[in-house]
Short mmCIF file of C-alpha atoms in Angstrom, two decimals:
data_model
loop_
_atom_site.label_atom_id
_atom_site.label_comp_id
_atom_site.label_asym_id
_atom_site.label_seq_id
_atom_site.Cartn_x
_atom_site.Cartn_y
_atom_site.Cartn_z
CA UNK U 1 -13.42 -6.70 -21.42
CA UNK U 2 -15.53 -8.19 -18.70
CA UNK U 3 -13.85 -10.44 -16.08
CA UNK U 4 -17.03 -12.09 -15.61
CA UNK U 5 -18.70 -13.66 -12.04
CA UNK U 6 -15.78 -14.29 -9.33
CA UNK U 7 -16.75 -15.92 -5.99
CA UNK U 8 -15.97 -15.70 -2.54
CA UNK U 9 -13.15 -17.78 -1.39
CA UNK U 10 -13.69 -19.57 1.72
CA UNK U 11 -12.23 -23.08 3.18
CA UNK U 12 -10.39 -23.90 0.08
CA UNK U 13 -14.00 -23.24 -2.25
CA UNK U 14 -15.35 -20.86 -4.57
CA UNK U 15 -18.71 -20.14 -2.88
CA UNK U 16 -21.46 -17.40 -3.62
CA UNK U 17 -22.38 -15.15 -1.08
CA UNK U 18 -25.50 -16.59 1.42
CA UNK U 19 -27.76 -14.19 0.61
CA UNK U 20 -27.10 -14.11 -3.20
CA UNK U 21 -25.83 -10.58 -3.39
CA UNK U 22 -23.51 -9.30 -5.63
CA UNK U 23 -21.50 -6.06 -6.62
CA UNK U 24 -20.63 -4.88 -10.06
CA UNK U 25 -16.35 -3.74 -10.77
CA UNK U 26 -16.68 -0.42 -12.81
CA UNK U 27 -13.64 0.17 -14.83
CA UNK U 28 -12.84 3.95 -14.23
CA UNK U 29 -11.14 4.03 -17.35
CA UNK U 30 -14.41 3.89 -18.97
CA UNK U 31 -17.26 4.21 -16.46
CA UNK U 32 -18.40 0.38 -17.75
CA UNK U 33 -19.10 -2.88 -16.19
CA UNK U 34 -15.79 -5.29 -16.10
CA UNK U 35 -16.34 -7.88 -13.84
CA UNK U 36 -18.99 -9.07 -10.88
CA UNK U 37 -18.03 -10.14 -7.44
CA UNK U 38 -19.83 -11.67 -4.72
CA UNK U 39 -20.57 -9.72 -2.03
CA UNK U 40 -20.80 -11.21 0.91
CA UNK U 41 -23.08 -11.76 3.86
CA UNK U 42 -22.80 -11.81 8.00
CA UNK U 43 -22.62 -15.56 7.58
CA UNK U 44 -20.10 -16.00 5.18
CA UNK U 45 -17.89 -13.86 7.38
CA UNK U 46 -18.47 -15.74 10.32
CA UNK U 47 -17.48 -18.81 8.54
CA UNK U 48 -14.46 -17.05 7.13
CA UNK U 49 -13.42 -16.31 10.51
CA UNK U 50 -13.68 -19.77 11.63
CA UNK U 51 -12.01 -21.83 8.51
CA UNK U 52 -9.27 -19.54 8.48
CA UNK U 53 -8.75 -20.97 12.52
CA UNK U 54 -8.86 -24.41 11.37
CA UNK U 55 -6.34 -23.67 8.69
CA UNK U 56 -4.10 -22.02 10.93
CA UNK U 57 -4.67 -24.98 12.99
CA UNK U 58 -3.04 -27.39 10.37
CA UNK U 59 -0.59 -24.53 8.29
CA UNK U 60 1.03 -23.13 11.62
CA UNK U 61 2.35 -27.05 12.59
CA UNK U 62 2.95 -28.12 8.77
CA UNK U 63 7.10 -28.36 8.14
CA UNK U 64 8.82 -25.48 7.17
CA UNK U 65 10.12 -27.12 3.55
CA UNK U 66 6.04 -28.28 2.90
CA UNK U 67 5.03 -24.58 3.64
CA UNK U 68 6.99 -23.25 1.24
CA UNK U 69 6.58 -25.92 -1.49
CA UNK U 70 3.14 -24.78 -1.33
CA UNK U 71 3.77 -20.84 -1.44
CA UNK U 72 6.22 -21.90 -4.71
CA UNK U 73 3.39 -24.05 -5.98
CA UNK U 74 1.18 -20.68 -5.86
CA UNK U 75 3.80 -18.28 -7.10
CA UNK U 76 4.45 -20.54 -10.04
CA UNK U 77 0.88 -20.58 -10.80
CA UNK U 78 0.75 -16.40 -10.23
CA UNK U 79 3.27 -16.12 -12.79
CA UNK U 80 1.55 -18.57 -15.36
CA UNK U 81 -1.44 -16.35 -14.65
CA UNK U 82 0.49 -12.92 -15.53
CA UNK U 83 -1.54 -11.50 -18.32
CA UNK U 84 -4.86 -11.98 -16.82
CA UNK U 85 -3.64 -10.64 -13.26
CA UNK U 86 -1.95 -7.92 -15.21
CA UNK U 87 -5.47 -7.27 -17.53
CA UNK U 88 -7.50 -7.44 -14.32
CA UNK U 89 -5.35 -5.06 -12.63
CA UNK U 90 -5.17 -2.19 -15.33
CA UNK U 91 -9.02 -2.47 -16.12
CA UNK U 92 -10.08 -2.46 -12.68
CA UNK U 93 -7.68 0.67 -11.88
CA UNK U 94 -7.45 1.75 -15.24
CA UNK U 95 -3.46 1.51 -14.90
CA UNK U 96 -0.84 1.75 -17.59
CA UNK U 97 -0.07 -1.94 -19.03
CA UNK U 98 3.37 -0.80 -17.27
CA UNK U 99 1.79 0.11 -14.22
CA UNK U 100 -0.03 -2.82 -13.54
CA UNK U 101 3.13 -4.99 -13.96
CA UNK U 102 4.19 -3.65 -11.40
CA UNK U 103 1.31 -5.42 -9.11
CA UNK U 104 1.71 -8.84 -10.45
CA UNK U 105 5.73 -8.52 -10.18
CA UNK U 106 5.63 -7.22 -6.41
CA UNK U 107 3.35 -10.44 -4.91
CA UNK U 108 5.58 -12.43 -6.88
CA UNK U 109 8.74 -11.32 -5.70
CA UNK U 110 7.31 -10.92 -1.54
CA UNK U 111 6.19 -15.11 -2.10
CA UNK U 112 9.93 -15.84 -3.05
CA UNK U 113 11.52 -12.85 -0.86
CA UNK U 114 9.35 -14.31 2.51
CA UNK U 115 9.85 -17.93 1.73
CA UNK U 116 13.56 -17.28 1.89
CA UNK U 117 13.53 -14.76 5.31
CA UNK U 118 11.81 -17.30 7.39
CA UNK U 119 14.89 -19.78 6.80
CA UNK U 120 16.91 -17.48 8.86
CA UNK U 121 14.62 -17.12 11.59
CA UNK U 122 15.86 -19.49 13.88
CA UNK U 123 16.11 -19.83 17.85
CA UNK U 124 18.63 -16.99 20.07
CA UNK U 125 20.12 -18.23 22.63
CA UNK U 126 20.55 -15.26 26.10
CA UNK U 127 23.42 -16.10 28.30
CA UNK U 128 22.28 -16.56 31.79
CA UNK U 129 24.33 -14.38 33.68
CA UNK U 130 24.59 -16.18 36.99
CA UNK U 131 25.05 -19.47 35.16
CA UNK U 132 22.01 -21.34 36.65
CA UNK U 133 19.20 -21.34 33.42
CA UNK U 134 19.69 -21.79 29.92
CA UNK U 135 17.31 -19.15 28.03
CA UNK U 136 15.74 -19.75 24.51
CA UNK U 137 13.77 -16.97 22.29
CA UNK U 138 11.74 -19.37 19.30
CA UNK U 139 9.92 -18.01 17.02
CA UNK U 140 6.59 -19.13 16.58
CA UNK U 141 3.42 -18.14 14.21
CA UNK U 142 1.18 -15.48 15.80
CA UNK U 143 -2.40 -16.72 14.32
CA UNK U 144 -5.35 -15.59 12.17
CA UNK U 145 -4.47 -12.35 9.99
CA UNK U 146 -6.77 -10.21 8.57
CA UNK U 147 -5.85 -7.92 5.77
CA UNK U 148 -7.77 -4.76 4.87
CA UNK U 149 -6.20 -3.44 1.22
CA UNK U 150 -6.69 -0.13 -0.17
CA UNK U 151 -7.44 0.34 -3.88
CA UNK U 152 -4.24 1.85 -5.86
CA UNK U 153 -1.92 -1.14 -6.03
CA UNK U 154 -3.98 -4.07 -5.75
CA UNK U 155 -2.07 -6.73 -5.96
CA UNK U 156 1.39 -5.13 -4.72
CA UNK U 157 -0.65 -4.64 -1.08
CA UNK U 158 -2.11 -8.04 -1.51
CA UNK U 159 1.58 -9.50 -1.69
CA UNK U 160 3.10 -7.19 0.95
CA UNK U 161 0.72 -9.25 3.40
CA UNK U 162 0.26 -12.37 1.72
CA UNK U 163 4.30 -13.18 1.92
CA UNK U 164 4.81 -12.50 5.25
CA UNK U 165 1.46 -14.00 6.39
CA UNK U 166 2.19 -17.35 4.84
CA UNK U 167 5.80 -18.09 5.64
CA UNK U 168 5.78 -16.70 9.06
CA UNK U 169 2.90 -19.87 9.21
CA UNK U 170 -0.49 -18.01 9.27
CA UNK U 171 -3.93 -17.64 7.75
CA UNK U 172 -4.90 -14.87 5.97
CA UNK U 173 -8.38 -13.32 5.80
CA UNK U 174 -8.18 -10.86 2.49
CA UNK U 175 -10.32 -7.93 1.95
CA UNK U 176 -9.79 -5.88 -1.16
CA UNK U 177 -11.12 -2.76 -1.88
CA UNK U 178 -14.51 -2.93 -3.51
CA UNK U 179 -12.91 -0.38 -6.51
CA UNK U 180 -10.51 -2.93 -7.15
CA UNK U 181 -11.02 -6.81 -5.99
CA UNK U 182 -10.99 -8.56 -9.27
CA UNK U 183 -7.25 -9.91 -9.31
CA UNK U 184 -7.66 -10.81 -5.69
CA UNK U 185 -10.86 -13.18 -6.45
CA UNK U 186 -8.60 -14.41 -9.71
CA UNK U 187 -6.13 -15.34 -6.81
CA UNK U 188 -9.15 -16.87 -4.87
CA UNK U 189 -10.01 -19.17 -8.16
CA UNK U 190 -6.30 -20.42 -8.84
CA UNK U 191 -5.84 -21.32 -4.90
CA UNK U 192 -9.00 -23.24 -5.63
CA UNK U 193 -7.17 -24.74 -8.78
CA UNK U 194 -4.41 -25.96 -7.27
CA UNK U 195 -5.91 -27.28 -3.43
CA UNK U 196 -4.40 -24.56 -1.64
CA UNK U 197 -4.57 -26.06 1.84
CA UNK U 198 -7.88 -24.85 3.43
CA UNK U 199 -8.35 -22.04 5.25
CA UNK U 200 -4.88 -21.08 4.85
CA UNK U 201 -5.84 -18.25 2.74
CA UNK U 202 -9.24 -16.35 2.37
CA UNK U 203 -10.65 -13.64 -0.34
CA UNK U 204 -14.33 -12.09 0.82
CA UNK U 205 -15.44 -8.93 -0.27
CA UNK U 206 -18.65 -7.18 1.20
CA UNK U 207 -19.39 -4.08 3.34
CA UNK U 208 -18.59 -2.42 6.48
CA UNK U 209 -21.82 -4.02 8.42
CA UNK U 210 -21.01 -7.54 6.66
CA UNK U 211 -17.86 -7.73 6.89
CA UNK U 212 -15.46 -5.04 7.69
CA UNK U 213 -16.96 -4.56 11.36
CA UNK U 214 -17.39 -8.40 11.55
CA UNK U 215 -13.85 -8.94 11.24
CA UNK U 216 -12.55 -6.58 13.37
CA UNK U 217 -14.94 -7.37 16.17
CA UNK U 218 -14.21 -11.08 16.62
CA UNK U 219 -11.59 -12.40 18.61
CA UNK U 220 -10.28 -14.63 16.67
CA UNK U 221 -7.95 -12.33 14.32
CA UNK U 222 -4.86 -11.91 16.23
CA UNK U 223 -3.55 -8.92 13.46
CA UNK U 224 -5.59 -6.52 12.18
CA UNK U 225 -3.10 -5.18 9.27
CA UNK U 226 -3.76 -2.53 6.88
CA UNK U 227 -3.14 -0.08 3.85
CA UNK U 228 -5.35 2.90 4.00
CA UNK U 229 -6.30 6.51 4.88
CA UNK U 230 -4.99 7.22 8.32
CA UNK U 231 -8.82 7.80 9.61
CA UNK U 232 -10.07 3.82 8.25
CA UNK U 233 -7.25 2.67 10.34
CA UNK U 234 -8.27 4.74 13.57
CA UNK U 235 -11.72 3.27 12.50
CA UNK U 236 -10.20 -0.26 12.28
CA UNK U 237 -8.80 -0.12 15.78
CA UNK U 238 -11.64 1.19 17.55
CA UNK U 239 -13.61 -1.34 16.29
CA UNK U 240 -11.23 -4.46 17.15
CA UNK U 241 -10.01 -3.32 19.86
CA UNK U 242 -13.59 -3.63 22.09
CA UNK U 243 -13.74 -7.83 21.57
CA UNK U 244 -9.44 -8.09 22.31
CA UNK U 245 -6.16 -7.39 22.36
CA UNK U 246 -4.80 -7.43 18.73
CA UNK U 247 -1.62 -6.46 16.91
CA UNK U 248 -1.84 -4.06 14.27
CA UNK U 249 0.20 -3.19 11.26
CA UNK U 250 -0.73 -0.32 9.27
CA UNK U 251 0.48 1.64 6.32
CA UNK U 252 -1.57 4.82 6.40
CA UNK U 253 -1.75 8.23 4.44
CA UNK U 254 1.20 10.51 3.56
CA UNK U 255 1.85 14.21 2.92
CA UNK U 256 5.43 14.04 1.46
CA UNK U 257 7.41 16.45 1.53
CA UNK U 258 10.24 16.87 -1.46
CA UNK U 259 12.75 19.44 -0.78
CA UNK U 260 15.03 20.69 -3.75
CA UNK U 261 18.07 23.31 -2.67
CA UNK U 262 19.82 25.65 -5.52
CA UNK U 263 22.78 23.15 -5.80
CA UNK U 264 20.44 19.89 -6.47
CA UNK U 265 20.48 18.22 -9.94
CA UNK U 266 17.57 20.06 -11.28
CA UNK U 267 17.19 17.29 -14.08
CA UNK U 268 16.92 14.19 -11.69
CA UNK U 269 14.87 16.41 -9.11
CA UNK U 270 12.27 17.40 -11.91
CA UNK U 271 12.03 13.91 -13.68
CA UNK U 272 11.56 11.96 -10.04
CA UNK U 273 9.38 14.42 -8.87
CA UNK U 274 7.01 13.91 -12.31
CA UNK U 275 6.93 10.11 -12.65
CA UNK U 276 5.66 9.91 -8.81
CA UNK U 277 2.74 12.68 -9.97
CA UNK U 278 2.05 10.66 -13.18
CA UNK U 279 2.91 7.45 -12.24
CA UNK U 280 -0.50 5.32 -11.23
CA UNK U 281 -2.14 9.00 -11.92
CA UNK U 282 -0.34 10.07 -8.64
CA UNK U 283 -2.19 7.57 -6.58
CA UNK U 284 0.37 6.50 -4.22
CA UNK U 285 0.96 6.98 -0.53
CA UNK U 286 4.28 7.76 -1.11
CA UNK U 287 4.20 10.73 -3.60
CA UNK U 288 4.99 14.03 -2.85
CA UNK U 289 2.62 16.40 -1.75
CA UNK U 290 4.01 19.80 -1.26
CA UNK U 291 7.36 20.29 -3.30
CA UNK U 292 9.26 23.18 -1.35
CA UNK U 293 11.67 24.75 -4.20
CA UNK U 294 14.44 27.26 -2.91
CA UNK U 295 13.39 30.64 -4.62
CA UNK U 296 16.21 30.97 -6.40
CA UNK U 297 15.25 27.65 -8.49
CA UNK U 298 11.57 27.71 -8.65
CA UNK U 299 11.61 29.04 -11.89
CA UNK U 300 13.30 26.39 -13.27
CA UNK U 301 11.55 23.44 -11.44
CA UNK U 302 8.40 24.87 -12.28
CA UNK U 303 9.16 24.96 -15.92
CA UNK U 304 10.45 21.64 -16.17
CA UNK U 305 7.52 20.19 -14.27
CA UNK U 306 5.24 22.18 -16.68
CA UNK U 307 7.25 20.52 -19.62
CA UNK U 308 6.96 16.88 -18.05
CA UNK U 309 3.18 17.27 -17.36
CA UNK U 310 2.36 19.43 -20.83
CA UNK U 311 4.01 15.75 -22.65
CA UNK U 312 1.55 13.65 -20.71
CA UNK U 313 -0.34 11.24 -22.88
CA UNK U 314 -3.28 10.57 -20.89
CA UNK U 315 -5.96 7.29 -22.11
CA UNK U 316 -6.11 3.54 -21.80
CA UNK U 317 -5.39 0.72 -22.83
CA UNK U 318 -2.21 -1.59 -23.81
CA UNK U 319 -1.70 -0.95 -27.33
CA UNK U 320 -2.67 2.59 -27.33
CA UNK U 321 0.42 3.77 -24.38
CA UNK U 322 -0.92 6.26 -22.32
CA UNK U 323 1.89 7.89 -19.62
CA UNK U 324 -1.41 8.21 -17.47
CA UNK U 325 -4.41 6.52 -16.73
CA UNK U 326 -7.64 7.80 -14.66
CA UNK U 327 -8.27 8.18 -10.59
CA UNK U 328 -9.30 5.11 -9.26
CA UNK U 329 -13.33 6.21 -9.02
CA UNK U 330 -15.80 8.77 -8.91
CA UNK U 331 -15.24 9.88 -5.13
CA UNK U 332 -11.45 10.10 -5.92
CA UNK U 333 -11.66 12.54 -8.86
CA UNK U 334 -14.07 14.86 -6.63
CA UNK U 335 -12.13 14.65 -3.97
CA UNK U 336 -8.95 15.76 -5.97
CA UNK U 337 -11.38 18.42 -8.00
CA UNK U 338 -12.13 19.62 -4.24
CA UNK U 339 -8.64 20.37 -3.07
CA UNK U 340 -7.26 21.94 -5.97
CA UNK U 341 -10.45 24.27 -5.76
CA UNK U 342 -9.00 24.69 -2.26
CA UNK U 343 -6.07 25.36 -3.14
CA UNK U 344 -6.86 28.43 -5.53
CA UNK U 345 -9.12 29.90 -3.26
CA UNK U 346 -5.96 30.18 -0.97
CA UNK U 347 -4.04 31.92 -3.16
CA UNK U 348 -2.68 29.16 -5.45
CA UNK U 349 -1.68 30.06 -9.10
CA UNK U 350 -2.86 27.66 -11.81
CA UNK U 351 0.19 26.94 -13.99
CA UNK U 352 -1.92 23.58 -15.47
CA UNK U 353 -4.87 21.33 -15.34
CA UNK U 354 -7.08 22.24 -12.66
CA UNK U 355 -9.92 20.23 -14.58
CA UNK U 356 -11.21 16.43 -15.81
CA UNK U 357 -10.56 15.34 -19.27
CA UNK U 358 -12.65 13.54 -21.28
CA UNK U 359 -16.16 12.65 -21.81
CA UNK U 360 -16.08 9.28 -20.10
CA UNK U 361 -13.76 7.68 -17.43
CA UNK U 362 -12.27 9.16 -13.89
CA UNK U 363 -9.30 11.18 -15.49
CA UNK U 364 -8.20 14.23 -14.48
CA UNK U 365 -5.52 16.75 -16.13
CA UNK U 366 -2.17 16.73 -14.37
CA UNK U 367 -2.09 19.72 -12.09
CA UNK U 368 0.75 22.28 -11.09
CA UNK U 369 -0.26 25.20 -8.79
CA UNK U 370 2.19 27.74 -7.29
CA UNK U 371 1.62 28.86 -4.00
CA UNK U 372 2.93 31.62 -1.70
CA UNK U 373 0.98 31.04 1.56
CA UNK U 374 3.32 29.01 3.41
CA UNK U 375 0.85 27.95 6.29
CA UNK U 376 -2.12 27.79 3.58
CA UNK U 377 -4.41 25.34 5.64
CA UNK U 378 -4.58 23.15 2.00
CA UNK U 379 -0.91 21.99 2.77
CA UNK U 380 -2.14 19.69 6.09
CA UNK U 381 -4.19 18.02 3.28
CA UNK U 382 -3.52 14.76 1.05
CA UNK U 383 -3.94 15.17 -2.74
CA UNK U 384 -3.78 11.53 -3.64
CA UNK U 385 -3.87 12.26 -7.52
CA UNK U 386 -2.06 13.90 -10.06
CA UNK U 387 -1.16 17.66 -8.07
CA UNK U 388 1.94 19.35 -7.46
CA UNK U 389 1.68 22.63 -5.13
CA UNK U 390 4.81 24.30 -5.44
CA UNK U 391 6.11 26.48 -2.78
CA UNK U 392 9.16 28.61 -1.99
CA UNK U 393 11.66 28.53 0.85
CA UNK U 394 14.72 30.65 1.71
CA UNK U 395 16.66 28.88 4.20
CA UNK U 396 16.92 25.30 6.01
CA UNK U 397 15.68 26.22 8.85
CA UNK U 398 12.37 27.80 7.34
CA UNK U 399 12.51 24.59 5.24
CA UNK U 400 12.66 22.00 7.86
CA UNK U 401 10.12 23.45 10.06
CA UNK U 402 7.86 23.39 6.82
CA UNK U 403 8.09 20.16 5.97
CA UNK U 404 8.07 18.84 9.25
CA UNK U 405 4.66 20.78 10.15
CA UNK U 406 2.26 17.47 9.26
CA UNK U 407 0.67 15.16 11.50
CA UNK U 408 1.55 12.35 8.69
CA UNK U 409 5.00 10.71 8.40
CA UNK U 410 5.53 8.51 5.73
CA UNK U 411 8.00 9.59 2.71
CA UNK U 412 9.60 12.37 2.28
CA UNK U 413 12.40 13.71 -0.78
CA UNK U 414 15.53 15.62 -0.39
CA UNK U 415 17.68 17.35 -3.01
CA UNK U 416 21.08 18.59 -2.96
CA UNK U 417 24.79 17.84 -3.83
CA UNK U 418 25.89 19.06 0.06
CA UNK U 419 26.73 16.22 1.87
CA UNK U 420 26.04 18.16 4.93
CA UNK U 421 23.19 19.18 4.04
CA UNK U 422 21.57 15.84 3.43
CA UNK U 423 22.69 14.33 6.41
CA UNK U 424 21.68 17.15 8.40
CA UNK U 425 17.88 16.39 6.58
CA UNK U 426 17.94 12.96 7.35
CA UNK U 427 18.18 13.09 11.07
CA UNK U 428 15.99 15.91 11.12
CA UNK U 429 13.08 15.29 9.02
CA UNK U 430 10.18 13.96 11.42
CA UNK U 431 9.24 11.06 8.65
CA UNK U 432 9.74 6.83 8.66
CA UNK U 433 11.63 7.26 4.87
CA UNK U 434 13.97 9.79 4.03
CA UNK U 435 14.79 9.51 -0.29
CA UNK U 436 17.99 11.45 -0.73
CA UNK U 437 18.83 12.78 -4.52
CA UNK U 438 16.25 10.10 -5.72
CA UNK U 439 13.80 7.21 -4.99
CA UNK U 440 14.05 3.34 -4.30
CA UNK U 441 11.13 1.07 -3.61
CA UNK U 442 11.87 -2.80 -2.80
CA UNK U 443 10.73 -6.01 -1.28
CA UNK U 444 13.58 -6.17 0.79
CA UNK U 445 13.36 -2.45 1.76
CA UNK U 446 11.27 -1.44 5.18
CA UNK U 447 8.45 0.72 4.11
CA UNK U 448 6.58 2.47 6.98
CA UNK U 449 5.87 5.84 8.50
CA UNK U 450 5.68 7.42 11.63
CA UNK U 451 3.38 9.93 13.46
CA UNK U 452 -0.08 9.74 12.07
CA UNK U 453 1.16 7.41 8.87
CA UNK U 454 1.10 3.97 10.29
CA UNK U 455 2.46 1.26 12.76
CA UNK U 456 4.62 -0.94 11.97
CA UNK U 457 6.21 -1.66 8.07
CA UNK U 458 5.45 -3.63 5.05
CA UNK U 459 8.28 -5.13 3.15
CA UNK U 460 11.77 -6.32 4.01
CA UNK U 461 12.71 -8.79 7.28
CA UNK U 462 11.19 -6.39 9.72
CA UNK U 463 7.37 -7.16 8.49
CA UNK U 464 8.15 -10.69 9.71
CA UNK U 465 8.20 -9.95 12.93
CA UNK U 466 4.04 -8.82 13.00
CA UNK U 467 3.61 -12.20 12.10
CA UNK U 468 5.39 -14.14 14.42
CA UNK U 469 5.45 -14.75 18.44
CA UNK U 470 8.76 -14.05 20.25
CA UNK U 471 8.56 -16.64 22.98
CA UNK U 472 11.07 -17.01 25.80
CA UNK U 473 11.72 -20.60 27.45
CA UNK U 474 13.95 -20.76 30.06
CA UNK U 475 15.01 -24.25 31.61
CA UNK U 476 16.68 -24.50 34.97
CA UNK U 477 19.75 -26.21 34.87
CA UNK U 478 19.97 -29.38 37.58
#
């Protein structure tokens, strides 16, 4: 299938890009051509920059009820869109039909989950103590966003930002990933359809010199928000913070820990722990990294996660059901190639995969390695792709201080029918989320890490508040 030419977005028009340059979408699924983007140039930046003022201008003042009769006029238009979002998504990633319903379902529900929250944002009244001023904190929106989105879920990251961003009463300057843009330019052509207000939202795709660095730089972005690697966003804010001050919100790498003791439900532990390796081909920030097994169970973890990943049926393509799709691109296979090389070489056994598949497309076999090396240097590492690296503990106190030894601090799993135990886990395990005896992933759940993971959160009423100006006005009273 090929998605054909899509355009920049900019001031409520398709455009191409000044200079004429484009970029070809390579399907990893298949190593072809499925779509061509614009790719755009110094100028169109600036002028994306500058719109998406002028429609911050005119969407920050609009009423409340016209904003969101305009976000429902999109979201109704998303969801009459479905199968081509949903085809765009799982050809550009190479998802699972399943998987990719998952994108188009997630910026639907943040449009209708946002455009509810900001209806009970409203003003707080302080008591003056001393009686003599009446105090007011208003909410008010903060300004031009700008909205860097990594690859794996494109559409789910577009909506964690586009929700927020639109009924806090912002603009909204999207870049996608150049691996994956296509359903974010579709997004670009049906605002276009239906005379989104201009500026209010932007789509522009280009490179770091054109556009990435362009964007941070200027001064007009008041957020700089994110969902990446943990060194793009150190990148990110040395780069906008030379011009400004800026807020940032950023959902960075993970190195999850998932924690299974003797008296867990080996069933649940073994089938949650397999559908976040499989699922999206273990691309996601939130799967588990290094899955610490008490040693008197590792047998039988290890065995059922050999089961689970032996049953994988790997391909593409709606009609013929894969479990698992391919990595995301070239770099991203050789990158997970690289660390499970690492990870032998430090004294990892190979239980299964260890190697590509096929002849054509990014897919690689779903991986299990036992290691014994419990300060390996391969466990401060990310594997964002389809590898489990088991390893053994004895006690909780050898277990904590394992899991705990990462600078990143996003997810992290526990397992066990002590109640004790799991408390004891959750106010001890140095992460911003904190699964107990299973997983749970929501709109109106606060997603966000800690340490080297991220500022702020995605999802839920918290994200709100990145969007939005807490202003005090105090009157004096005669």
């Amino acid at each position: 299938m090929d998605f054909g030419y899509k355009k920049l977005y900019i001031d409520g028009q398709l455009v191409d890009a000044s200079n004429g340059a484009i970029f070809d979408v390579i399907s990893p699924s298949n190593e072809q051509k499925v779509g061509t983007i614009a790719w755009a140039a110094k100028e169109n930046t600036q002028k994306a920059l500058e719109t998406a003022q002028a429609g911050f201008q005119t969407w920050s003042v609009l009423p409340l009820e016209d904003r969101l009769a305009w976000i429902d006029k999109l979201r109704t238009k998303l969801i009459e869109n479905t199968d081509l979002l949903q085809n765009s998504v799982m050809y550009e990633m190479g998802k699972t039909w399943e998987g990719s319903e998952e994108d188009i379902s997630s910026i639907v529900k943040s449009l209708a989950f946002y455009s509810e929250e900001i209806k009970s944002r409203y003003t707080i009244e302080i008591e003056d103590k001393e009686g003599t001023h009446q105090h007011q904190i208003v909410s008010q929106p903060l300004g031009v966003v700008v909205a860097f989105l990594a690859y794996n879920f494109p559409l789910l990251n577009l909506g964690f930002k586009l929700g927020p961003a639109l009924a806090a009463g912002c603009s909204i300057i999207i870049k996608p990933s150049e691996f994956s843009p296509l359903s974010a330019h579709i997004i670009g052509g049906i605002c276009e359809e239906i005379n989104f207000p201009k500026g209010v939202i932007t789509i522009i795709s280009g490179d770091l010199h054109n556009v990435g660095i362009p964007l941070c730089e200027s001064t007009i972005p008041k957020l700089i928000t994110m969902i990446g690697s943990t060194e793009t966003a150190q990148k990110l804010i040395e780069q906008s913070c030379r011009t400004s001050i800026k807020r940032y919100s950023m959902e960075c790498g993970g190195n999850a820990p998932f924690i299974v003791f003797p008296d867990a439900n080996m069933e649940v532990a073994v089938n949650v722990g397999a559908a976040l390796k499989i699922g999206n081909s273990g691309q996601i920030c939130v799967a588990p990294n290094r899955f610490f097994i008490h040693e008197s169970v590792i047998e039988d973890f290890s065995n059922g996660l050999l089961k689970k990943f032996q049953n994988v049926k790997i391909g593409f393509g709606k009609e013929n059901q894969p479990n698992m799709g391919p990595l995301a691109n070239k770099v991203a296979r050789e990158n997970v190639d690289r660390l499970v090389k690492e990870a032998l070489s430090q004294g990892g056994e190979l239980i299964i995969g260890g190697k590509y598949y096929g002849e054509k497309g990014y897919y690689y076999e779903p991986t299990l390695i036992r290691l014994k090396d419990k300060n390996a240097p391969i466990l401060q590492k990310e594997f964002f792709g389809p590898v489990a690296i088991l390893i053994p503990f004895s006690t909780e106190e050898e277990v904590l201080q394992l899991a705990n030894n990462t600078e990143a601090g996003l997810a992290s799993y526990v397992f066990s029918a002590d109640e004790g135990k799991l408390k004891y886990f959750s106010e001890n395990l140095e992460f911003g989320e904190v699964q107990l005896n299973g997983v749970k992933y929501d709109i109106y759940l606060p997603h966000g890490g800690i340490k080297n993971s991220g500022i702020g959160v995605d999802c839920s009423s918290y994200a709100l508040d990145d969007y939005l100006i807490k202003k005090r006005v105090t009157r004096t009273l005669q």
